[in-house]
Short mmCIF file of C-alpha atoms in Angstrom, two decimals:
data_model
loop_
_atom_site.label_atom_id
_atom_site.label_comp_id
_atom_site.label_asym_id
_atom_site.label_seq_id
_atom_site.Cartn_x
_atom_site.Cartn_y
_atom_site.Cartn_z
CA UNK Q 23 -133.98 214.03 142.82
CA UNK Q 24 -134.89 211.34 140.52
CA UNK Q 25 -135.01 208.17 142.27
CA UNK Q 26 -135.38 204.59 141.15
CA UNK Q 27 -138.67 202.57 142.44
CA UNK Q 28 -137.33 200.54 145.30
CA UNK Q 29 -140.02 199.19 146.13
CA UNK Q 30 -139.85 195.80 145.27
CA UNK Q 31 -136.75 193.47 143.33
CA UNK Q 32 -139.09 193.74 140.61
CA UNK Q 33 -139.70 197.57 140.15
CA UNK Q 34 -135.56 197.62 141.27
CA UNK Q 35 -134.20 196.00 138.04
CA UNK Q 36 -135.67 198.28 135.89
CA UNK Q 37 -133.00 200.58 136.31
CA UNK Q 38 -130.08 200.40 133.64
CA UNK Q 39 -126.88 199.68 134.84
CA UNK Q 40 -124.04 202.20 134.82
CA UNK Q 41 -121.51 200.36 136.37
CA UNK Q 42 -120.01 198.49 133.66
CA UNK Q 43 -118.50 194.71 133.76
CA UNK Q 44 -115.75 193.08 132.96
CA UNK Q 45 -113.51 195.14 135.25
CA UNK Q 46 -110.67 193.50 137.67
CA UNK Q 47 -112.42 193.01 140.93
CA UNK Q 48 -112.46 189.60 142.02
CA UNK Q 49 -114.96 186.88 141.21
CA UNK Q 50 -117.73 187.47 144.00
CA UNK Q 51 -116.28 190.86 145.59
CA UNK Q 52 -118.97 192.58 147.40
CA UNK Q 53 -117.28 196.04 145.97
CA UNK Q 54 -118.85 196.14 142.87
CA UNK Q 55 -122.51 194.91 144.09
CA UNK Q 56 -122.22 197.84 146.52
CA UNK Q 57 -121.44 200.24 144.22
CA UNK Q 58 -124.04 198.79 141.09
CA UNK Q 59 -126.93 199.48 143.98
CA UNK Q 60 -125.77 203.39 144.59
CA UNK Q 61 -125.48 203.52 140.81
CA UNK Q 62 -128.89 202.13 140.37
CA UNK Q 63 -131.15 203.68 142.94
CA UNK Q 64 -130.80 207.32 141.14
CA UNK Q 65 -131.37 208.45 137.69
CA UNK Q 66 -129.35 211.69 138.48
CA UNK Q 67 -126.27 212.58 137.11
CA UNK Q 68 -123.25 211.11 139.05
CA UNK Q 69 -119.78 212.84 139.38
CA UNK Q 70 -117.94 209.90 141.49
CA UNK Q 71 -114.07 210.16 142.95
CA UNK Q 72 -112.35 206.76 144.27
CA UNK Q 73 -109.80 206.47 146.66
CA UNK Q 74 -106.79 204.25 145.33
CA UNK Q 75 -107.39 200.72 146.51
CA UNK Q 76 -108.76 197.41 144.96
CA UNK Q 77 -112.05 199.47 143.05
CA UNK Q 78 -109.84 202.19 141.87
CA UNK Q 79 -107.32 199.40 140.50
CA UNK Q 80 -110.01 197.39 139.01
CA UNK Q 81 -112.11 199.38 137.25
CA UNK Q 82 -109.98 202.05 135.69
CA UNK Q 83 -107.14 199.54 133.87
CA UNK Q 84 -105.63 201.50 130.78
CA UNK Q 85 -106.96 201.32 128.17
CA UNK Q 86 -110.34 200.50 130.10
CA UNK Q 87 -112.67 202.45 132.67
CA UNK Q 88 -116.11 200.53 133.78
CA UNK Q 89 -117.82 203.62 134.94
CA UNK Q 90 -120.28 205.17 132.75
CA UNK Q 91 -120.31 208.34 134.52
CA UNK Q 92 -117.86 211.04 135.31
CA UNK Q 93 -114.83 209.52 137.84
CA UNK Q 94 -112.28 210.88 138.95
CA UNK Q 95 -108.68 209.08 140.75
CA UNK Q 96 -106.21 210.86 141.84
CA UNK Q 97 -104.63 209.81 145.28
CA UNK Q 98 -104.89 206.92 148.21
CA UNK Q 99 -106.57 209.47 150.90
CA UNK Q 100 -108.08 212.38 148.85
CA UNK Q 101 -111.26 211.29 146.70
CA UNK Q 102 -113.38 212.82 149.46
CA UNK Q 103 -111.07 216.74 148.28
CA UNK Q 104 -110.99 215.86 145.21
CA UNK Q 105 -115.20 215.32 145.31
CA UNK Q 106 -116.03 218.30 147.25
CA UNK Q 107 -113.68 220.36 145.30
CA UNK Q 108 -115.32 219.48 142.04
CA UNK Q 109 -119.16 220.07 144.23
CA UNK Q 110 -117.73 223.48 145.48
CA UNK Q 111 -117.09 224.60 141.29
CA UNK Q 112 -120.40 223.10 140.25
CA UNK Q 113 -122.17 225.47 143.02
CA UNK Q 114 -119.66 228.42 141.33
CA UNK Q 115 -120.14 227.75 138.05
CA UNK Q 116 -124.10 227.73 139.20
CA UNK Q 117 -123.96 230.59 140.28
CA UNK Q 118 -122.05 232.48 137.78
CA UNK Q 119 -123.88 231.03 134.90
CA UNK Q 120 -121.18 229.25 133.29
CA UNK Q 121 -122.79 225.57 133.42
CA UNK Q 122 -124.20 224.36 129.71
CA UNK Q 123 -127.34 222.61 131.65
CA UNK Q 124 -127.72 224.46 135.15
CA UNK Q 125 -130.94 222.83 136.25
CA UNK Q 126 -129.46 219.27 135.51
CA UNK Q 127 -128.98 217.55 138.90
CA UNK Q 128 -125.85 216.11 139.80
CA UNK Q 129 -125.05 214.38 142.69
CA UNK Q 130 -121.50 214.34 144.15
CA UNK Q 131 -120.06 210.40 145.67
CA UNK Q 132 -116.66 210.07 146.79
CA UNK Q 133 -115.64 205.54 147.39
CA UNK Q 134 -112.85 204.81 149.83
CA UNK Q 135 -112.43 201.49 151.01
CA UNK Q 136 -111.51 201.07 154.99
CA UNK Q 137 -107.37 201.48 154.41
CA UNK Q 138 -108.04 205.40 152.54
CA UNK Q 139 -111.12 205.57 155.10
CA UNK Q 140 -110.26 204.69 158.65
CA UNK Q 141 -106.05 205.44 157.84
CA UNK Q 142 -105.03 206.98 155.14
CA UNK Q 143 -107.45 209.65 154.06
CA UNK Q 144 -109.14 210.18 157.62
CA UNK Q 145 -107.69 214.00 157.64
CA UNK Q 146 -108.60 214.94 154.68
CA UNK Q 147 -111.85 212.89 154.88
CA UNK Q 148 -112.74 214.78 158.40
CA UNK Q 149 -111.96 217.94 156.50
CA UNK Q 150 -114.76 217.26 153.94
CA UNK Q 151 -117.08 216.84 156.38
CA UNK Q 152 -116.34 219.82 158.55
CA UNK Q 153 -116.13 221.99 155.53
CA UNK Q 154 -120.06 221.07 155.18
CA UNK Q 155 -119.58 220.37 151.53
CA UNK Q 156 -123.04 218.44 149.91
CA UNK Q 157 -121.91 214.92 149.18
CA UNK Q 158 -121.83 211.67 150.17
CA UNK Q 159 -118.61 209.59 151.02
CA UNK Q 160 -118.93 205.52 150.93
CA UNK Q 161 -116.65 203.39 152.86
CA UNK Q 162 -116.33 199.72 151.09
CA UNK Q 163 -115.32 198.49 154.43
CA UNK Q 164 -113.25 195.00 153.81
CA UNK Q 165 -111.47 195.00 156.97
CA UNK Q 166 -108.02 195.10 155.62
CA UNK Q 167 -105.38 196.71 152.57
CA UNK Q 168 -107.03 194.15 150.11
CA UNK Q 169 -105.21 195.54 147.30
CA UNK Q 170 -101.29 195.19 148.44
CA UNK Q 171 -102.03 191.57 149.97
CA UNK Q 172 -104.10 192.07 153.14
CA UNK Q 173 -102.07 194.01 155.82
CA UNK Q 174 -103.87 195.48 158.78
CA UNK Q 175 -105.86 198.23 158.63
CA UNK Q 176 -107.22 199.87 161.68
CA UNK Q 177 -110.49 198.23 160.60
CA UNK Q 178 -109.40 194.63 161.01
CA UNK Q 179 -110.88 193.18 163.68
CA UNK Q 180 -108.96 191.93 166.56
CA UNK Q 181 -108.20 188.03 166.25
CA UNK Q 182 -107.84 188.45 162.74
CA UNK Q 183 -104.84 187.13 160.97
CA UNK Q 184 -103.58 189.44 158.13
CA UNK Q 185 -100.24 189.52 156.21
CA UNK Q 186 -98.67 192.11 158.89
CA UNK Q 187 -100.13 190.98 161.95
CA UNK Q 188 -99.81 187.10 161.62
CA UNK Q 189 -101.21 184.57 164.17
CA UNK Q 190 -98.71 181.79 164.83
CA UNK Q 191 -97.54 180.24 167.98
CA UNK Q 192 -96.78 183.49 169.76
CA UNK Q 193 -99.55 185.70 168.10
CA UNK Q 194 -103.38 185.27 167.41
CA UNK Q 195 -103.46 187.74 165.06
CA UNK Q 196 -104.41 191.83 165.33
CA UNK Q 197 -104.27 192.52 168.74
CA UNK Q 198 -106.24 196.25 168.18
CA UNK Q 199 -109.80 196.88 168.28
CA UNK Q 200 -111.46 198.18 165.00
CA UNK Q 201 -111.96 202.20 165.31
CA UNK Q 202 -115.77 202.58 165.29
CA UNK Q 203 -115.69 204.58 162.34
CA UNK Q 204 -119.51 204.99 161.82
CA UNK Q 205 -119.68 207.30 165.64
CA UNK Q 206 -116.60 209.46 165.01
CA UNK Q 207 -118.21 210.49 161.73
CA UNK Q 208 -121.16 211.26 163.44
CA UNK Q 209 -119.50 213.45 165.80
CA UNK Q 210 -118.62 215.33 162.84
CA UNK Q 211 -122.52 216.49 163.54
CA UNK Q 212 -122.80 215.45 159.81
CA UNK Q 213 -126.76 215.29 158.71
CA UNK Q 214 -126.83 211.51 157.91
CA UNK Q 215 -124.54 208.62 158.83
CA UNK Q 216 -125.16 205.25 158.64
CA UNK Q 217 -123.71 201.29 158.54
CA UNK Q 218 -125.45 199.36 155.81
CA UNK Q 219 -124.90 196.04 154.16
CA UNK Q 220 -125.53 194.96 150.36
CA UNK Q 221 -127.12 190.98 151.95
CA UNK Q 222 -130.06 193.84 153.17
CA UNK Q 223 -130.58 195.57 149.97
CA UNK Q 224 -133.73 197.63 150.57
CA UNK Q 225 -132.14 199.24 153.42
CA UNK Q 226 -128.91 200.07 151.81
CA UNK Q 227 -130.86 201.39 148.76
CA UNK Q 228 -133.17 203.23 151.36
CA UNK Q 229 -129.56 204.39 152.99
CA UNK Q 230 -127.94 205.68 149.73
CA UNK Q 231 -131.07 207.33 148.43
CA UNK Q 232 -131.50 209.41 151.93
CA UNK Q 233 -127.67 210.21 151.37
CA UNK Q 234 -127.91 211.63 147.91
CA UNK Q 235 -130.95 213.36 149.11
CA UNK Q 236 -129.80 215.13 152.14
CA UNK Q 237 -128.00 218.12 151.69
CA UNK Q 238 -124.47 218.62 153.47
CA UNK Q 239 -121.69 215.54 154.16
CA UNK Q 240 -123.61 211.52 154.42
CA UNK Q 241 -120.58 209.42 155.17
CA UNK Q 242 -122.20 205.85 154.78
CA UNK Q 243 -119.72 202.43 156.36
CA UNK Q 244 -120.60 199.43 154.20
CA UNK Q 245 -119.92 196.08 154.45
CA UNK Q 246 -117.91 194.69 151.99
CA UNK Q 247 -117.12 190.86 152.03
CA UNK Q 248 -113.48 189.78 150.81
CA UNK Q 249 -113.55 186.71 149.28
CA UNK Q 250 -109.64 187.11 149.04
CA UNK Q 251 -108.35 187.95 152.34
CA UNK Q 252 -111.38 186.64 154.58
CA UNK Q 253 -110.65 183.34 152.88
CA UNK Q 254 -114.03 182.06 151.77
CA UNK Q 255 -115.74 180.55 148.56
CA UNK Q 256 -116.80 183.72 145.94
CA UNK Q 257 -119.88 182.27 145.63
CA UNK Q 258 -120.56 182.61 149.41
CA UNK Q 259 -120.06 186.49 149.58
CA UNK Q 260 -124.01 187.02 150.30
CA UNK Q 261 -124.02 184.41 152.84
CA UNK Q 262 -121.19 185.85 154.69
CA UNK Q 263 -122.67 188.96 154.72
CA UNK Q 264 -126.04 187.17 156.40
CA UNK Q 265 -123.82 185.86 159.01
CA UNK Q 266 -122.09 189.52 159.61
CA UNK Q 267 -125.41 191.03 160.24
CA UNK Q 268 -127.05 188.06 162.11
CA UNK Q 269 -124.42 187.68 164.55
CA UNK Q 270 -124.79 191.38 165.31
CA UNK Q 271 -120.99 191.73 164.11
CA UNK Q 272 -122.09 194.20 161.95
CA UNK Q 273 -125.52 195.92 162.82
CA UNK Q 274 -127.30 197.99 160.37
CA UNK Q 275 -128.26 201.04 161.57
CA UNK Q 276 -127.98 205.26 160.73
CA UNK Q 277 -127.53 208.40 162.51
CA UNK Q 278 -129.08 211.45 161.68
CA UNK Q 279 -127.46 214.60 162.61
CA UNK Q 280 -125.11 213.11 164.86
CA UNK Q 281 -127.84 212.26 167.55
CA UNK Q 282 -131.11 210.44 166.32
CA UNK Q 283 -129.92 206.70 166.13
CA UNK Q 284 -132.61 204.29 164.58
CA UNK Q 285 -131.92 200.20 164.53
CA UNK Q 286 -132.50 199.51 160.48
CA UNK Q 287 -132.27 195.50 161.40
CA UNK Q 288 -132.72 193.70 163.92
CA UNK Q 289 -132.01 190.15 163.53
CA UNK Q 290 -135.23 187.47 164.23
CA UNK Q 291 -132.37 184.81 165.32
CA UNK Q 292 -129.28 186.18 166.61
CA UNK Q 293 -126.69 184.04 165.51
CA UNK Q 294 -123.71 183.86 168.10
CA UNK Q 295 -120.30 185.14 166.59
CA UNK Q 296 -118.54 181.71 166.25
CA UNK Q 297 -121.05 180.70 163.12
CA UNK Q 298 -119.36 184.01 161.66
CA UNK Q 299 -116.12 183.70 162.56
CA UNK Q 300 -115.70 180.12 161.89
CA UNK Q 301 -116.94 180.43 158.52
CA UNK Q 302 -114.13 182.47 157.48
CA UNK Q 303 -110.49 181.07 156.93
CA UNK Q 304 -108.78 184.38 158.38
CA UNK Q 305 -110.19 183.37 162.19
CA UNK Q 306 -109.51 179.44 162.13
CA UNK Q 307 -106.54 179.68 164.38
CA UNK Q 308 -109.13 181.29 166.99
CA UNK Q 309 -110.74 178.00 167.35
CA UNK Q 310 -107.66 176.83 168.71
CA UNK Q 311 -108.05 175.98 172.99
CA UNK Q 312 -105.72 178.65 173.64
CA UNK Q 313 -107.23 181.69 171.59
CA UNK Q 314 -110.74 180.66 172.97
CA UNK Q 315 -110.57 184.11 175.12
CA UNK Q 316 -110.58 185.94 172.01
CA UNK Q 317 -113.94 184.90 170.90
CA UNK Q 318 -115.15 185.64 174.21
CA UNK Q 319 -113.92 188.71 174.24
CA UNK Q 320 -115.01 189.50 170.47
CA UNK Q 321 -118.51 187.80 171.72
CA UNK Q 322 -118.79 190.32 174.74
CA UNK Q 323 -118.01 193.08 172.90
CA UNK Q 324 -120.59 192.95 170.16
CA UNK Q 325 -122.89 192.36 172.95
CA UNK Q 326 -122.29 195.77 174.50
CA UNK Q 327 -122.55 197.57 171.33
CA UNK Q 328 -125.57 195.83 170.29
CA UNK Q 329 -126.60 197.29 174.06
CA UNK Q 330 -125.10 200.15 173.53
CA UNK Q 331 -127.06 200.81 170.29
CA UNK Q 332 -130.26 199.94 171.72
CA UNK Q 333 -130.24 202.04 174.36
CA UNK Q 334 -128.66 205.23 172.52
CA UNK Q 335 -131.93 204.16 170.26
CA UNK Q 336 -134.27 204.06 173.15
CA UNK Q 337 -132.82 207.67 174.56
CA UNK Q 338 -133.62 209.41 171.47
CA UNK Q 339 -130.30 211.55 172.46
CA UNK C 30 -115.10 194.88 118.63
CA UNK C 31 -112.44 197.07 117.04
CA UNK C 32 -109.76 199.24 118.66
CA UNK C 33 -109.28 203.18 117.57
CA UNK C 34 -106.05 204.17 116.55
CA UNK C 35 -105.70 205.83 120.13
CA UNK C 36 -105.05 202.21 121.48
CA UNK C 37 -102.15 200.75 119.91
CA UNK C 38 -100.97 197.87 119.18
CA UNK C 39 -104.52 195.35 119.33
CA UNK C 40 -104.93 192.63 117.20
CA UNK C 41 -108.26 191.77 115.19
CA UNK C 42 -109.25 190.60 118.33
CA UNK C 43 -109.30 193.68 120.02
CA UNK C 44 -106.84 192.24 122.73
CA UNK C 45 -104.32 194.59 123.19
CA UNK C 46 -100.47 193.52 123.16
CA UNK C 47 -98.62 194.37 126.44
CA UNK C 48 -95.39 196.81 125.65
CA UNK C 49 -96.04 197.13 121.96
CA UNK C 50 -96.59 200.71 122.50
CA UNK C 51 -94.48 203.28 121.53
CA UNK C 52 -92.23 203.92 124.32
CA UNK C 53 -92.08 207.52 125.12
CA UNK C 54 -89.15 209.74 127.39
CA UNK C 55 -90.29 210.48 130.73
CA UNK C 56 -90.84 214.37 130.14
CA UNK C 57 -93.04 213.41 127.17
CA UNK C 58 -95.37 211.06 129.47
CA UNK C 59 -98.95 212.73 129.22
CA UNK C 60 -100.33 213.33 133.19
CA UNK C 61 -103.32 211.78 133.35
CA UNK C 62 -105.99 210.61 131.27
CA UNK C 63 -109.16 210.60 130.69
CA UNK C 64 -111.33 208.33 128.68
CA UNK C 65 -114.63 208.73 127.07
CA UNK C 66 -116.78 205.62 127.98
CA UNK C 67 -119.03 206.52 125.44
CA UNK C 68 -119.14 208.02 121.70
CA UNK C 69 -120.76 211.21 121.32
CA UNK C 70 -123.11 212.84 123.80
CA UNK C 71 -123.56 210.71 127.04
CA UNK C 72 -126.10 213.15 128.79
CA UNK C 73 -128.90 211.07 129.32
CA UNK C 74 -126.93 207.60 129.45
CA UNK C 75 -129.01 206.49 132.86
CA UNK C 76 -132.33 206.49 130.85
CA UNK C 77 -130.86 204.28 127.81
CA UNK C 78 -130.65 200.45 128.10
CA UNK C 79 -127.08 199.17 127.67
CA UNK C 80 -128.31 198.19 123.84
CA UNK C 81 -129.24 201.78 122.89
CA UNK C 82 -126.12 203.06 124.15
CA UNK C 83 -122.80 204.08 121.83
CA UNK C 84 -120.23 202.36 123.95
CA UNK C 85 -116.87 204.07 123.13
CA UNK C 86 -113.74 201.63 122.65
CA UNK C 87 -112.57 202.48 126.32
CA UNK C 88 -115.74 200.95 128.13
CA UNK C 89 -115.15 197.95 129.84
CA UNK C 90 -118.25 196.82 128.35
CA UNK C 91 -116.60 196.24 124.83
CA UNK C 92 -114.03 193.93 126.92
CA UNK C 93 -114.41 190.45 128.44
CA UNK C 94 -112.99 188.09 131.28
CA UNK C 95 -115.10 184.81 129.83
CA UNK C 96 -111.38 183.34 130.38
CA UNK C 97 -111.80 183.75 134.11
CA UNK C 98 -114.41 181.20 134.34
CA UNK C 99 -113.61 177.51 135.21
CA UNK C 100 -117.68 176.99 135.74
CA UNK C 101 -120.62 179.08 134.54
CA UNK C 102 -123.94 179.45 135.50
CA UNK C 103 -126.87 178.27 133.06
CA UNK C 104 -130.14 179.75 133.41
CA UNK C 105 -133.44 177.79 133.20
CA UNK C 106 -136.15 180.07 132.19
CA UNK C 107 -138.94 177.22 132.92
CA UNK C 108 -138.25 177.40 136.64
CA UNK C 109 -137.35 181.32 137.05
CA UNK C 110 -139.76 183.10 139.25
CA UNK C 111 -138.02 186.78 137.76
CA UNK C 112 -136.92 187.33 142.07
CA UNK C 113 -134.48 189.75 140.74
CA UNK C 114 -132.34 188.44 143.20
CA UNK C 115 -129.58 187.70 140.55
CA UNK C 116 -129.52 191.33 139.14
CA UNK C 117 -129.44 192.96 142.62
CA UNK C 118 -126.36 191.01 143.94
CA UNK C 119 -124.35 190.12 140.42
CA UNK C 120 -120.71 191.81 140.88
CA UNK C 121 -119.76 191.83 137.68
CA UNK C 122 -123.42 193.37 135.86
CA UNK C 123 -123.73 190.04 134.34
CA UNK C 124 -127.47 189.23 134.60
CA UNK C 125 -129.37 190.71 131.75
CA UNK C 126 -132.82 191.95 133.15
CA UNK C 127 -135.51 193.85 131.09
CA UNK C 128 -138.97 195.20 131.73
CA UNK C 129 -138.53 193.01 135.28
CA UNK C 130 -138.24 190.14 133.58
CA UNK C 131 -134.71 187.72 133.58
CA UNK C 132 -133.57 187.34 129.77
CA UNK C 133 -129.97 185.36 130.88
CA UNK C 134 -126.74 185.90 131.69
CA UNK C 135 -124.10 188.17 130.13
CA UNK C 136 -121.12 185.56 128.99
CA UNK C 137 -118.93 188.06 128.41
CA UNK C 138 -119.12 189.77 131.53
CA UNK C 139 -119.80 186.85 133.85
CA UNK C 140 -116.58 185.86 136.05
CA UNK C 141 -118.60 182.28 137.32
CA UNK C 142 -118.30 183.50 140.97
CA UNK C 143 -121.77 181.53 141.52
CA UNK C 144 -123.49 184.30 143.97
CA UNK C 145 -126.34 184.06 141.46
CA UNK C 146 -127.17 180.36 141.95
CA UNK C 147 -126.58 180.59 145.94
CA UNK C 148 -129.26 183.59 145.98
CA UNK C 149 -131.69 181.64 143.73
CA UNK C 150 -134.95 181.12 146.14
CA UNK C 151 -136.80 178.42 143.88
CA UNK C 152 -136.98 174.55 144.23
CA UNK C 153 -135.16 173.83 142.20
CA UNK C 154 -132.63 176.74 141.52
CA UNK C 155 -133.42 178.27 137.95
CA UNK C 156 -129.72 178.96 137.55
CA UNK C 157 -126.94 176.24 138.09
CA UNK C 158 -122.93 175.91 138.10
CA UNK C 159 -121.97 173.92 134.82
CA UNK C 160 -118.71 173.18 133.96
CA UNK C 161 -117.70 175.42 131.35
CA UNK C 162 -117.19 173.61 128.21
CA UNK C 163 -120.43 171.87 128.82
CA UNK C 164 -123.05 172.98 125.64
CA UNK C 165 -126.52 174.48 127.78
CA UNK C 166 -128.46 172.43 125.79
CA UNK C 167 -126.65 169.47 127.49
CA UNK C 168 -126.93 171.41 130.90
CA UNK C 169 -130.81 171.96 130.80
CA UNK C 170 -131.61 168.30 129.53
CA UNK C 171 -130.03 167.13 132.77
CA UNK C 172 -131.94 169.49 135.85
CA UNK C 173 -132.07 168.52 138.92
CA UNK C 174 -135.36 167.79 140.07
CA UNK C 175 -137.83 169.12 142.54
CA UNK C 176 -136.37 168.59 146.60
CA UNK C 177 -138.35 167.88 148.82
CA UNK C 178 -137.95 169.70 152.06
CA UNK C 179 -136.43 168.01 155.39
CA UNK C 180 -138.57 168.48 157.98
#
């Protein structure tokens, strides 16, 4: 594979851009920085699917598509088929001597966000990966249907308010833990799996680069920040992010075939969870003396993974 | 920029009219569509810089959302240290970078979110929020100086 130096910043922005602007997304979305770095950290040939939701909508708006590569929409929970199917005829077409440059490489990337991802397109998602099919799936992970006006997704946090699961007087929002996405698509025994965040771009570029690489299904869970629905200035996306992976709410770390866990950052100060929360308009009513429990519990629970993590790290199992 | 015939209805602006299309019955409604992002062959498209490529009418980079903006950022090239750490995090492929070096920002592209500024390591920042009918000249004249640290 022809990869991009990612050595340094530097050495980084040499690489030309195939993500192209002036799509829809919103002014500061973490989507399209996500998706610029997987775009930019490989030279090879890119055939991409999206699953419907707020990149799909944004970037492909007749009479205008920002992607410089081949893409492909075509429903809310099937870019991860529709990917795989169109791997499984390059490998045919391979082998029957059909293709007009066989010893091009191509590299096969199917984007869902967290509603086609954790919901929507899990079956057909788990399929892909079963099936063994070489390609990578990327989960912009915004914690909610961003697209239709922020309902809950089974990746909202609990204590967050959304449009369908609203705090108020007799509520404090999603009452549901978020489905730890990252360790049920490692159980798929798949060869590299990983949680990744574009604040910590050297290891996300590292992470995408040892997806496209590996042969066989990389299901990568990224951060993505919404300035939208999380409620906070566009211009403090980055920040946000910092906070996420400070306060250990999301840790950065990957699986390899479904067993070897390795810790890609560990935080010098760990921030505790109320700095992230409370920067973020969608958990204000948890500051409230009644909801206080929440961000206990939210607090403890982090803490266990973050044990959790270290220990499955530690165990080498 | 100029529209093909295969987009109807644009005026010499390029900006498209909403429902001047020809309306069509629904069992003559092509499924699907693809669009060519760029003219001619687009094999080796990741080695070419955005200015040696043939954009095709249907790229989003022939369109713009400078209307979006209520501020912009303004770019000081005296201060820039050439970080990168515009490029890596711009969301909307705004920051024009070549041979590792910072050349400015992409005004058609740019949507004035301000993550560049916020990510801007030097003292002081080499890019700023200016309101948006402000000339740069104006802008630059009146930088900030140096901050000293709070210890």
């Amino acid at each position: 594979m022809a990869i991009t130096s990612i050595k340094n910043l530097k050495e980084f922005s040499t690489s030309n851009d195939r993500f192209e602007g002036a799509h829809l997304l919103c002014p500061g979305c973490a989507h399209s920085m996500i998706v610029r770095e997987l775009m930019n950290c490989t030279d090879d040939n890119l055939v991409i699917g999206s699953n419907t939701g707020c990149l799909e909508v944004s970037t492909a708006v007749y009479p205008y598509t920002s992607w410089d590569t081949s893409w492909i929409h075509i429903g809310f929970e099937n870019a991860a088929t529709a990917v795989t199917g169109a791997e499984a005829m390059h490998k045919a077409r391979k082998r029957k001597g059909t293709l007009k440059d066989p010893d091009a490489p191509v590299k096969f990337v199917a984007f869902g966000g967290d509603g086609s991802t954790f919901d929507i397109g899990f079956q057909w998602l788990s399929g892909a990966m079963e099936r063994g099919h070489d390609f990578t799936y990327i989960c912009l992970d915004n914690e909610n249907y961003a697209n239709t006006g922020g309902q809950r997704s089974s990746a909202t946090p609990i204590g967050a308010t959304t449009s369908t699961a609203q705090a108020g007087t007799h509520s404090y929002g999603k009452k549901e833990k978020k489905k730890d996405i990252v360790s049920i698509m490692a159980a798929h025994g798949a060869p590299y799996v990983a949680q990744l965040a574009p604040n910590k771009w050297k290891s996300m570029a590292k992470g995408f680069q040892k997806a496209l690489e590996t042969e066989g299904p990389c299901f990568i869970n990224t951060v993505s920040a919404c300035t939208t629905e999380w409620k906070f200035d566009p211009k403090d996306t980055i920040h946000i992010t910092d906070l996420a992976t400070d306060s250990l709410m999301f840790p950065i770390y990957e699986i390899i075939d479904g067993h070897e866990l390795n810790i890609l950052y560990r935080p010098k100060n760990v921030l505790k969870v109320e700095d992230y929360l409370g920067a973020q308009g969608r958990y204000r009513h948890l500051f409230k003396p009644e909801n206080k429990h929440v961000i206990e519990q939210i607090q403890s629970d982090i803490d266990k993974n973050w044990e959790m993590l270290q220990r499955r790290e530690e165990a080498r199992i | 920029m100029s529209m093909t015939g295969s987009v109807p209805g644009t005026d010499n602006r390029g900006i498209r009219e909403l429902g001047a299309e020809e309306k069509v019955g629904w069992d003559q409604v092509q499924q699907g569509v693809v669009l060519p992002s760029f003219e001619g062959d687009a094999a080796d498209i990741a080695h070419q810089k955005a200015e040696e490529r043939h954009y095709a009418d249907f790229n989003s980079y022939t369109a713009t959302v400078a209307s979006w903006r209520v501020l912009k950022p303004v770019y000081n090239r005296d201060i820039c240290i050439d970080c990168q750490n515009c490029w890596v995090w711009c969301p909307d492929t705004s920051i024009i970078s070549r041979d590792k070096q910072m050349l400015g920002i992409d005004y058609d592209h740019c949507k004035g979110c301000g993550v560049c500024v916020e990510v801007c390591p030097t003292n002081p920042k080499s890019l700023l929020m200016f309101n948006e009918a402000e000339e740069n000249e104006e802008a630059l004249s009146e930088w900030p100086q140096k901050e000293k640290k709070a210890k």
